[in-house]
Amino acid sequence: MREIDLAYRTLYAELCQRSLDGAFEADFPIAGRFVTVPVNGRAYWYFDLPGPDGVKRRYVGPKHDAQVTDCVERFQTIKGDLKARRKLVSTLVREAGLPAPERFSGDVVRALSEAGLFRLRGVLVGTVAFQCYPGILGVRLPNAALQTGDADFAQFHSVSAAVDDSLPPMLDVLRSVDATFRDLPHQADGRRSTKFRNAKGYEVEFLTPNRGSADHDGKPAGMPALGGAAAHPLRFLDFLIHEPVRAVLLYGGGVNVVVPAPERFAVHKLIVASRRRDDPLGRLKRDKDALQAAVLGQALAMTRRARDLATAYAEAWGRGPAWRQALREGLTFVPTKARTGLVAGIVDGLMEIGEDPKEFGFDASGKPRL
């Protein structure tokens, strides 16, 4: 694991902005105009496009998101530069050694991005999201932590209900990539689908946080913005997708995406590792969770972001006994050598932010009390 050159980190940041510009140009024709709409005391950007049936209004994003507002203000001057962005992607993959998704995952994420999923505040989660962190942090990560065979996306139900906009029919979007995609009826409610699968077994799943009653566990939630798809509710997911960050998937001309903050991803992986089933598939996923938590935590420490990691860890620790037990158990699944680096990053970060590591499950020597 080592940092990439500053020049490549600068190129990645430039590609992020230019990919967002490109997404804006595709989503919002010049004939329309941007307007601000107050919702619950906060301002949001919407786009009004006149047509034969009147003005159609589409959700854009929160006005306090500086990148979105910058694109709105520069909208009239944004020009298509797909060819140039493809060269940037090629440079970052071939020369900087940053990871690119395998082709099918890239096509799936691009189709959903172009359909408007990230504009509607969806979040890419799972290993495809993890593939964005080397670019965000400017660190090469082990290839073993980057492999995947599916794509997962999440959205808060409150957001899905509030944006007053929707993707096209989800099955149509996915079949534009592969005509063999079909929706899988949810086990708890066959009228709804949270997961889609193609003939080769590639799966796309939609998730949403469960912060309410245990009665909602395992029951699909209707998501008005997801083009007819429902979402499977999960505990702890609200922690993961709170305050996500913009990134670019290094595919084609760069796919503009939204992913969890890397420090939250690392801590969340410790939690979910503790909740995997103890069968061969569960153990395999658990090992991958632990590996991703370890390498991402070490990368955060290497890039002088240990305080971010520690802040996320402290927040999770403070959410109650179930969270603390999950964190403790998650650390036990991290291989000893990797755990040493991860724990050192958390402990150093806790001390940086003025916290006593002993209050967060570590002994006087900085080792976790497992």
mmCIF file of N, CA and C in Angstrom, residues 218-277:
data_model
loop_
_atom_site.group_PDB
_atom_site.id
_atom_site.type_symbol
_atom_site.label_atom_id
_atom_site.label_comp_id
_atom_site.label_asym_id
_atom_site.label_seq_id
_atom_site.Cartn_x
_atom_site.Cartn_y
_atom_site.Cartn_z
ATOM 1 N N GLY A 218 -36.547 -7.119 7.432
ATOM 2 C CA GLY A 218 -36.805 -8.115 6.401
ATOM 3 C C GLY A 218 -37.944 -7.800 5.465
ATOM 4 N N LYS A 219 -38.670 -6.698 5.688
ATOM 5 C CA LYS A 219 -39.803 -6.358 4.835
ATOM 6 C C LYS A 219 -39.403 -5.264 3.846
ATOM 7 N N PRO A 220 -39.667 -5.445 2.550
ATOM 8 C CA PRO A 220 -39.240 -4.455 1.558
ATOM 9 C C PRO A 220 -39.966 -3.126 1.734
ATOM 10 N N ALA A 221 -39.220 -2.041 1.526
ATOM 11 C CA ALA A 221 -39.791 -0.694 1.654
ATOM 12 C C ALA A 221 -40.048 -0.114 0.272
ATOM 13 N N GLY A 222 -41.230 0.441 0.064
ATOM 14 C CA GLY A 222 -41.520 1.128 -1.185
ATOM 15 C C GLY A 222 -40.681 2.386 -1.302
ATOM 16 N N MET A 223 -40.090 2.606 -2.475
ATOM 17 C CA MET A 223 -39.174 3.739 -2.687
ATOM 18 C C MET A 223 -39.669 4.536 -3.890
ATOM 19 N N PRO A 224 -40.372 5.646 -3.664
ATOM 20 C CA PRO A 224 -41.001 6.384 -4.773
ATOM 21 C C PRO A 224 -40.041 6.854 -5.857
ATOM 22 N N ALA A 225 -38.761 7.057 -5.526
ATOM 23 C CA ALA A 225 -37.817 7.604 -6.509
ATOM 24 C C ALA A 225 -37.078 6.545 -7.306
ATOM 25 N N LEU A 226 -37.281 5.265 -7.015
ATOM 26 C CA LEU A 226 -36.448 4.221 -7.615
ATOM 27 C C LEU A 226 -37.105 3.499 -8.793
ATOM 28 N N GLY A 227 -37.999 4.158 -9.479
ATOM 29 C CA GLY A 227 -38.531 3.589 -10.710
ATOM 30 C C GLY A 227 -39.231 2.258 -10.526
ATOM 31 N N GLY A 228 -39.958 2.111 -9.422
ATOM 32 C CA GLY A 228 -40.704 0.879 -9.187
ATOM 33 C C GLY A 228 -39.966 -0.144 -8.351
ATOM 34 N N ALA A 229 -38.683 0.046 -8.129
ATOM 35 C CA ALA A 229 -37.934 -0.874 -7.275
ATOM 36 C C ALA A 229 -38.227 -0.559 -5.809
ATOM 37 N N ALA A 230 -38.242 -1.586 -4.985
ATOM 38 C CA ALA A 230 -38.315 -1.414 -3.547
ATOM 39 C C ALA A 230 -36.897 -1.516 -2.992
ATOM 40 N N ALA A 231 -36.745 -1.405 -1.674
ATOM 41 C CA ALA A 231 -35.421 -1.496 -1.057
ATOM 42 C C ALA A 231 -35.505 -2.351 0.195
ATOM 43 N N HIS A 232 -34.467 -3.151 0.410
ATOM 44 C CA HIS A 232 -34.414 -4.022 1.580
ATOM 45 C C HIS A 232 -33.896 -3.228 2.770
ATOM 46 N N PRO A 233 -34.627 -3.174 3.885
ATOM 47 C CA PRO A 233 -34.188 -2.382 5.040
ATOM 48 C C PRO A 233 -33.113 -3.099 5.848
ATOM 49 N N LEU A 234 -32.062 -2.361 6.225
ATOM 50 C CA LEU A 234 -30.957 -2.921 6.987
ATOM 51 C C LEU A 234 -30.612 -2.045 8.181
ATOM 52 N N ARG A 235 -30.316 -2.679 9.301
ATOM 53 C CA ARG A 235 -29.787 -1.977 10.453
ATOM 54 C C ARG A 235 -28.365 -1.493 10.155
ATOM 55 N N PHE A 236 -27.964 -0.425 10.786
ATOM 56 C CA PHE A 236 -26.623 0.159 10.691
ATOM 57 C C PHE A 236 -26.373 0.907 9.366
ATOM 58 N N LEU A 237 -27.267 0.769 8.378
ATOM 59 C CA LEU A 237 -27.018 1.377 7.074
ATOM 60 C C LEU A 237 -27.094 2.898 7.135
ATOM 61 N N ASP A 238 -27.901 3.438 8.059
ATOM 62 C CA ASP A 238 -27.997 4.890 8.169
ATOM 63 C C ASP A 238 -26.646 5.498 8.526
ATOM 64 N N PHE A 239 -25.857 4.784 9.339
ATOM 65 C CA PHE A 239 -24.510 5.249 9.679
ATOM 66 C C PHE A 239 -23.634 5.296 8.428
ATOM 67 N N LEU A 240 -23.736 4.280 7.590
ATOM 68 C CA LEU A 240 -22.884 4.194 6.404
ATOM 69 C C LEU A 240 -23.147 5.318 5.418
ATOM 70 N N ILE A 241 -24.399 5.617 5.122
ATOM 71 C CA ILE A 241 -24.692 6.541 4.020
ATOM 72 C C ILE A 241 -24.990 7.959 4.487
ATOM 73 N N HIS A 242 -24.744 8.237 5.767
ATOM 74 C CA HIS A 242 -24.878 9.617 6.252
ATOM 75 C C HIS A 242 -23.722 10.452 5.691
ATOM 76 N N GLU A 243 -24.040 11.603 5.124
ATOM 77 C CA GLU A 243 -23.053 12.530 4.564
ATOM 78 C C GLU A 243 -22.073 11.826 3.605
ATOM 79 N N PRO A 244 -22.586 11.247 2.518
ATOM 80 C CA PRO A 244 -21.707 10.591 1.545
ATOM 81 C C PRO A 244 -20.893 11.618 0.765
ATOM 82 N N VAL A 245 -19.968 11.131 -0.058
ATOM 83 C CA VAL A 245 -19.073 12.012 -0.806
ATOM 84 C C VAL A 245 -19.174 11.719 -2.296
ATOM 85 N N ARG A 246 -18.861 12.715 -3.090
ATOM 86 C CA ARG A 246 -18.847 12.530 -4.548
ATOM 87 C C ARG A 246 -17.543 11.880 -4.979
ATOM 88 N N ALA A 247 -17.626 11.042 -5.995
ATOM 89 C CA ALA A 247 -16.445 10.353 -6.507
ATOM 90 C C ALA A 247 -16.672 10.079 -7.986
ATOM 91 N N VAL A 248 -15.688 9.477 -8.611
ATOM 92 C CA VAL A 248 -15.826 9.085 -10.012
ATOM 93 C C VAL A 248 -15.343 7.654 -10.151
ATOM 94 N N LEU A 249 -16.150 6.828 -10.803
ATOM 95 C CA LEU A 249 -15.768 5.462 -11.116
ATOM 96 C C LEU A 249 -14.965 5.502 -12.407
ATOM 97 N N LEU A 250 -13.792 4.897 -12.408
ATOM 98 C CA LEU A 250 -12.875 5.007 -13.546
ATOM 99 C C LEU A 250 -13.282 4.048 -14.645
ATOM 100 N N TYR A 251 -14.329 4.457 -15.351
ATOM 101 C CA TYR A 251 -14.890 3.642 -16.426
ATOM 102 C C TYR A 251 -15.381 4.565 -17.525
ATOM 103 N N GLY A 252 -15.071 4.235 -18.780
ATOM 104 C CA GLY A 252 -15.474 5.092 -19.888
ATOM 105 C C GLY A 252 -14.867 6.470 -19.742
ATOM 106 N N GLY A 253 -15.733 7.483 -19.776
ATOM 107 C CA GLY A 253 -15.272 8.841 -19.575
ATOM 108 C C GLY A 253 -15.340 9.279 -18.126
ATOM 109 N N GLY A 254 -15.474 8.309 -17.216
ATOM 110 C CA GLY A 254 -15.646 8.611 -15.795
ATOM 111 C C GLY A 254 -17.125 8.662 -15.463
ATOM 112 N N VAL A 255 -17.545 7.862 -14.507
ATOM 113 C CA VAL A 255 -18.951 7.820 -14.108
ATOM 114 C C VAL A 255 -19.094 8.555 -12.786
ATOM 115 N N ASN A 256 -19.857 9.624 -12.800
ATOM 116 C CA ASN A 256 -20.078 10.405 -11.589
ATOM 117 C C ASN A 256 -20.949 9.617 -10.619
ATOM 118 N N VAL A 257 -20.440 9.360 -9.398
ATOM 119 C CA VAL A 257 -21.172 8.569 -8.404
ATOM 120 C C VAL A 257 -21.119 9.267 -7.047
ATOM 121 N N VAL A 258 -21.906 8.750 -6.126
ATOM 122 C CA VAL A 258 -21.874 9.170 -4.720
ATOM 123 C C VAL A 258 -21.617 7.920 -3.900
ATOM 124 N N VAL A 259 -20.625 7.974 -3.010
ATOM 125 C CA VAL A 259 -20.245 6.805 -2.207
ATOM 126 C C VAL A 259 -20.170 7.201 -0.731
ATOM 127 N N PRO A 260 -20.210 6.230 0.180
ATOM 128 C CA PRO A 260 -20.051 6.569 1.599
ATOM 129 C C PRO A 260 -18.681 7.193 1.869
ATOM 130 N N ALA A 261 -18.602 8.050 2.868
ATOM 131 C CA ALA A 261 -17.307 8.577 3.295
ATOM 132 C C ALA A 261 -16.411 7.402 3.670
ATOM 133 N N PRO A 262 -15.132 7.416 3.288
ATOM 134 C CA PRO A 262 -14.277 6.240 3.503
ATOM 135 C C PRO A 262 -14.161 5.823 4.964
ATOM 136 N N GLU A 263 -14.146 6.788 5.885
ATOM 137 C CA GLU A 263 -14.034 6.421 7.298
ATOM 138 C C GLU A 263 -15.285 5.695 7.786
ATOM 139 N N ARG A 264 -16.453 6.091 7.270
ATOM 140 C CA ARG A 264 -17.687 5.400 7.638
ATOM 141 C C ARG A 264 -17.731 4.002 7.022
ATOM 142 N N PHE A 265 -17.231 3.886 5.802
ATOM 143 C CA PHE A 265 -17.189 2.578 5.146
ATOM 144 C C PHE A 265 -16.344 1.611 5.977
ATOM 145 N N ALA A 266 -15.170 2.067 6.436
ATOM 146 C CA ALA A 266 -14.274 1.208 7.202
ATOM 147 C C ALA A 266 -14.930 0.740 8.496
ATOM 148 N N VAL A 267 -15.530 1.656 9.238
ATOM 149 C CA VAL A 267 -16.158 1.296 10.513
ATOM 150 C C VAL A 267 -17.370 0.402 10.281
ATOM 151 N N HIS A 268 -18.159 0.719 9.255
ATOM 152 C CA HIS A 268 -19.339 -0.091 8.948
ATOM 153 C C HIS A 268 -18.959 -1.523 8.603
ATOM 154 N N LYS A 269 -17.834 -1.703 7.899
ATOM 155 C CA LYS A 269 -17.401 -3.056 7.538
ATOM 156 C C LYS A 269 -17.049 -3.878 8.775
ATOM 157 N N LEU A 270 -16.505 -3.237 9.813
ATOM 158 C CA LEU A 270 -16.276 -3.954 11.063
ATOM 159 C C LEU A 270 -17.599 -4.448 11.651
ATOM 160 N N ILE A 271 -18.603 -3.589 11.589
ATOM 161 C CA ILE A 271 -19.905 -3.932 12.162
ATOM 162 C C ILE A 271 -20.551 -5.083 11.401
ATOM 163 N N VAL A 272 -20.591 -4.995 10.065
ATOM 164 C CA VAL A 272 -21.286 -6.037 9.299
ATOM 165 C C VAL A 272 -20.513 -7.351 9.331
ATOM 166 N N ALA A 273 -19.180 -7.295 9.490
ATOM 167 C CA ALA A 273 -18.408 -8.539 9.605
ATOM 168 C C ALA A 273 -18.896 -9.362 10.793
ATOM 169 N N SER A 274 -19.294 -8.670 11.854
ATOM 170 C CA SER A 274 -19.737 -9.375 13.061
ATOM 171 C C SER A 274 -21.110 -10.005 12.906
ATOM 172 N N ARG A 275 -21.826 -9.640 11.849
ATOM 173 C CA ARG A 275 -23.206 -10.096 11.688
ATOM 174 C C ARG A 275 -23.378 -11.105 10.553
ATOM 175 N N ARG A 276 -22.278 -11.543 9.959
ATOM 176 C CA ARG A 276 -22.360 -12.546 8.905
ATOM 177 C C ARG A 276 -22.708 -13.914 9.483
ATOM 178 N N ARG A 277 -23.410 -14.697 8.714
ATOM 179 C CA ARG A 277 -23.742 -16.045 9.141
ATOM 180 C C ARG A 277 -22.482 -16.909 9.170
#
